[in-house]
GROMACS .gro file of C-alpha atoms in nm:
model
  202
    1LEU     CA    1   4.323   4.265   0.421
    2PRO     CA    2   4.476   4.322   0.769
    3VAL     CA    3   4.585   3.986   0.924
    4ARG     CA    4   4.303   4.000   1.193
    5TYR     CA    5   4.038   4.029   0.897
    6ARG     CA    6   4.191   3.735   0.729
    7GLY     CA    7   4.204   3.522   1.047
    8ALA     CA    8   3.840   3.613   1.126
    9ILE     CA    9   3.758   3.496   0.755
   10ILE     CA   10   3.939   3.182   0.790
   11ILE     CA   11   3.742   3.101   1.100
   12ALA     CA   12   3.407   3.249   1.010
   13LEU     CA   13   3.342   3.113   0.682
   14PRO     CA   14   3.443   2.758   0.732
   15PHE     CA   15   3.237   2.774   1.059
   16SER     CA   16   2.934   2.912   0.860
   17CYS     CA   17   2.984   2.635   0.624
   18LEU     CA   18   2.973   2.371   0.906
   19VAL     CA   19   2.675   2.521   1.053
   20ILE     CA   20   2.479   2.500   0.703
   21THR     CA   21   2.614   2.157   0.644
   22LEU     CA   22   2.480   2.021   0.996
   23VAL     CA   23   2.145   2.207   0.933
   24ALA     CA   24   2.119   2.042   0.587
   25SER     CA   25   2.209   1.701   0.720
   26VAL     CA   26   1.938   1.711   1.004
   27TRP     CA   27   1.679   1.855   0.750
   28SER     CA   28   1.766   1.568   0.490
   29ARG     CA   29   1.774   1.304   0.766
   30GLN     CA   30   1.436   1.410   0.904
   31ASN     CA   31   1.285   1.408   0.545
   32VAL     CA   32   1.445   1.069   0.456
   33VAL     CA   33   1.326   0.921   0.770
   34THR     CA   34   0.962   1.054   0.668
   35ILE     CA   35   0.988   0.926   0.310
   36TYR     CA   36   1.104   0.577   0.414
   37GLN     CA   37   0.816   0.567   0.654
   38GLU     CA   38   0.562   0.640   0.362
   39ILE     CA   39   0.745   0.379   0.132
   40ASP     CA   40   0.706   0.110   0.394
   41ARG     CA   41   0.333   0.212   0.446
   42THR     CA   42   0.273   0.209   0.081
   43LYS     CA   43   0.441  -0.133   0.033
   44THR     CA   44   0.248  -0.266   0.321
   45VAL     CA   45  -0.083  -0.142   0.178
   46ILE     CA   46   0.004  -0.294  -0.163
   47LEU     CA   47   0.073  -0.634  -0.001
   48ASP     CA   48  -0.225  -0.628   0.210
   49SER     CA   49  -0.448  -0.551  -0.080
   50ASN     CA   50  -0.282  -0.858  -0.276
   51ARG     CA   51  -0.369  -1.055   0.032
   52LEU     CA   52  -0.716  -0.952   0.008
   53VAL     CA   53  -0.763  -1.046  -0.366
   54LYS     CA   54  -0.610  -1.410  -0.260
   55VAL     CA   55  -0.855  -1.470   0.027
   56LEU     CA   56  -1.154  -1.362  -0.181
   57LEU     CA   57  -1.032  -1.602  -0.451
   58ASP     CA   58  -0.988  -1.875  -0.179
   59ALA     CA   59  -1.349  -1.818  -0.067
   60GLU     CA   60  -1.453  -1.833  -0.412
   61THR     CA   61  -1.274  -2.153  -0.495
   62GLY     CA   62  -1.372  -2.321  -0.157
   63THR     CA   63  -1.763  -2.232  -0.238
   64ARG     CA   64  -1.720  -2.383  -0.580
   65GLY     CA   65  -1.562  -2.693  -0.457
   66TYR     CA   66  -1.855  -2.729  -0.197
   67ILE     CA   67  -2.101  -2.680  -0.472
   68ILE     CA   68  -1.955  -2.931  -0.691
   69THR     CA   69  -1.879  -3.208  -0.440
   70ARG     CA   70  -2.157  -3.117  -0.164
   71SER     CA   71  -1.855  -3.202   0.075
   72PRO     CA   72  -1.826  -2.993   0.400
   73VAL     CA   73  -1.436  -3.014   0.381
   74PHE     CA   74  -1.444  -2.728   0.104
   75LEU     CA   75  -1.647  -2.507   0.346
   76GLU     CA   76  -1.345  -2.488   0.580
   77THR     CA   77  -1.163  -2.256   0.342
   78TYR     CA   78  -1.472  -2.030   0.302
   79ILE     CA   79  -1.509  -2.006   0.681
   80GLN     CA   80  -1.138  -1.938   0.759
   81VAL     CA   81  -1.141  -1.676   0.497
   82LYS     CA   82  -1.473  -1.516   0.638
   83GLU     CA   83  -1.287  -1.488   0.976
   84LYS     CA   84  -0.967  -1.334   0.826
   85LEU     CA   85  -1.152  -1.074   0.615
   86PRO     CA   86  -1.245  -0.837   0.899
   87SER     CA   87  -0.874  -0.812   1.025
   88ILE     CA   88  -0.733  -0.762   0.666
   89ILE     CA   89  -0.975  -0.482   0.597
   90ASN     CA   90  -0.898  -0.298   0.947
   91ARG     CA   91  -0.546  -0.325   0.882
   92LEU     CA   92  -0.587  -0.165   0.539
   93GLU     CA   93  -0.805   0.124   0.683
   94LYS     CA   94  -0.551   0.209   0.935
   95LYS     CA   95  -0.283   0.247   0.689
   96ILE     CA   96  -0.499   0.476   0.445
   97SER     CA   97  -0.475   0.853   0.509
   98ASP     CA   98  -0.551   0.995   0.199
   99ASN     CA   99  -0.938   1.091   0.112
  100PRO     CA  100  -0.932   0.968  -0.253
  101GLN     CA  101  -0.781   0.638  -0.139
  102GLN     CA  102  -1.033   0.612   0.139
  103GLU     CA  103  -1.301   0.638  -0.117
  104ARG     CA  104  -1.161   0.384  -0.344
  105PHE     CA  105  -1.106   0.130  -0.043
  106GLN     CA  106  -1.476   0.202   0.083
  107LYS     CA  107  -1.581   0.073  -0.263
  108ILE     CA  108  -1.342  -0.230  -0.242
  109GLU     CA  109  -1.509  -0.299   0.114
  110VAL     CA  110  -1.855  -0.284  -0.017
  111LEU     CA  111  -1.764  -0.516  -0.321
  112ALA     CA  112  -1.589  -0.776  -0.081
  113LYS     CA  113  -1.913  -0.770   0.124
  114GLN     CA  114  -2.144  -0.816  -0.173
  115ASN     CA  115  -1.918  -1.115  -0.288
  116PHE     CA  116  -1.952  -1.293   0.027
  117ASN     CA  117  -2.331  -1.228   0.029
  118VAL     CA  118  -2.356  -1.412  -0.299
  119LEU     CA  119  -2.121  -1.680  -0.186
  120GLU     CA  120  -2.336  -1.722   0.122
  121LYS     CA  121  -2.649  -1.750  -0.093
  122ARG     CA  122  -2.501  -2.010  -0.314
  123ILE     CA  123  -2.391  -2.219  -0.007
  124LEU     CA  124  -2.760  -2.183   0.141
  125ASP     CA  125  -2.891  -2.289  -0.198
  126VAL     CA  126  -2.692  -2.616  -0.208
  127GLU     CA  127  -2.793  -2.686   0.144
  128ARG     CA  128  -3.158  -2.651   0.057
  129ARG     CA  129  -3.132  -2.882  -0.230
  130LYS     CA  130  -2.928  -3.140  -0.011
  131GLN     CA  131  -3.226  -3.131   0.250
  132ALA     CA  132  -3.470  -3.168  -0.027
  133ASP     CA  133  -3.258  -3.454  -0.174
  134ILE     CA  134  -3.248  -3.293  -0.515
  135GLU     CA  135  -2.949  -3.446  -0.710
  136SER     CA  136  -3.017  -3.313  -1.042
  137PRO     CA  137  -2.810  -3.013  -1.137
  138LYS     CA  138  -2.956  -2.689  -1.122
  139PRO     CA  139  -2.849  -2.379  -1.322
  140ASP     CA  140  -2.642  -2.163  -1.090
  141PHE     CA  141  -2.771  -1.815  -1.175
  142LEU     CA  142  -2.570  -1.691  -0.868
  143LEU     CA  143  -2.262  -1.802  -1.047
  144LEU     CA  144  -2.281  -1.511  -1.289
  145GLN     CA  145  -2.352  -1.260  -1.032
  146ASN     CA  146  -2.077  -1.369  -0.841
  147LYS     CA  147  -1.848  -1.332  -1.123
  148ASN     CA  148  -1.962  -0.998  -1.205
  149VAL     CA  149  -1.897  -0.891  -0.827
  150MET     CA  150  -1.556  -1.059  -0.829
  151ASP     CA  151  -1.468  -0.881  -1.155
  152ASP     CA  152  -1.563  -0.538  -1.014
  153THR     CA  153  -1.364  -0.611  -0.698
  154ARG     CA  154  -1.046  -0.693  -0.915
  155ASP     CA  155  -1.087  -0.368  -1.116
  156ALA     CA  156  -1.140  -0.142  -0.793
  157ILE     CA  157  -0.838  -0.307  -0.629
  158ARG     CA  158  -0.628  -0.264  -0.947
  159ASP     CA  159  -0.725   0.108  -0.942
  160PHE     CA  160  -0.656   0.143  -0.590
  161GLN     CA  161  -0.297  -0.037  -0.631
  162GLU     CA  162  -0.201   0.171  -0.933
  163GLU     CA  163  -0.261   0.476  -0.723
  164GLU     CA  164  -0.050   0.357  -0.449
  165LEU     CA  165   0.233   0.248  -0.699
  166ARG     CA  166   0.229   0.619  -0.830
  167ARG     CA  167   0.287   0.733  -0.481
  168LEU     CA  168   0.550   0.485  -0.441
  169ASP     CA  169   0.725   0.628  -0.736
  170THR     CA  170   0.685   0.987  -0.614
  171HIS     CA  171   0.822   0.892  -0.278
  172ARG     CA  172   1.148   0.744  -0.442
  173GLU     CA  173   1.186   1.063  -0.664
  174ASN     CA  174   1.162   1.280  -0.350
  175LEU     CA  175   1.410   1.075  -0.182
  176GLU     CA  176   1.662   1.105  -0.477
  177GLN     CA  177   1.607   1.475  -0.477
  178ILE     CA  178   1.676   1.521  -0.120
  179GLN     CA  179   2.003   1.309  -0.153
  180ASP     CA  180   2.115   1.515  -0.442
  181LYS     CA  181   2.027   1.853  -0.263
  182ASN     CA  182   2.223   1.719   0.043
  183ASN     CA  183   2.524   1.614  -0.172
  184GLN     CA  184   2.519   1.968  -0.372
  185VAL     CA  185   2.516   2.157  -0.015
  186LEU     CA  186   2.820   1.948   0.101
  187TRP     CA  187   3.026   2.012  -0.208
  188VAL     CA  188   2.928   2.384  -0.194
  189THR     CA  189   3.021   2.441   0.148
  190LEU     CA  190   3.344   2.252   0.095
  191ALA     CA  191   3.431   2.447  -0.195
  192ILE     CA  192   3.371   2.773  -0.028
  193SER     CA  193   3.552   2.672   0.291
  194ILE     CA  194   3.863   2.560   0.084
  195SER     CA  195   3.840   2.896  -0.128
  196SER     CA  196   3.814   3.111   0.186
  197TYR     CA  197   4.130   2.956   0.327
  198ILE     CA  198   4.329   2.989   0.017
  199GLY     CA  199   4.212   3.347  -0.042
  200ALA     CA  200   4.298   3.449   0.324
  201ASN     CA  201   4.646   3.303   0.298
  202SER     CA  202   4.717   3.443  -0.043
   0.00000   0.00000   0.00000
């Protein structure tokens, strides 16, 4: 090739490779940032759902202690949990954008409210017995209902978390794929630039 063509190749190919590399870097960076945001959101949802299970168990434990001892001290935990529950639910709702997950969470929310309704009935039953000065133990039929609702709540939260964990794995796989593609582009453009330079000067 004439010298001017070889000079144009030496300039054009590496410049084109540089542009491609910059575009690929910007694209990968934007996608990586988006994926990391999704990973953080998913981790937060899982942590908040674990917190929801914990507060429900705390409320149940406090209620059981009150039923056994009739001491108001145990109701403090129940009252605290009842105050925390709306904020935990609202925080979770704001971070869920997928329709199937929203439906799963709505089921969890309904079960959580049912659980507190049963606990409230158990507390009121104890208070009525205290006012009537009834010391003899009474079969706690609400205990079985409370157990069934709590079991259903655990199952619903487990299904909800399993879906979030699957999404977390998918986000991580997508992150690896983007990083691999970006590395491939870098190596290919580098090889083209070196080859064009050698070919133009041979």
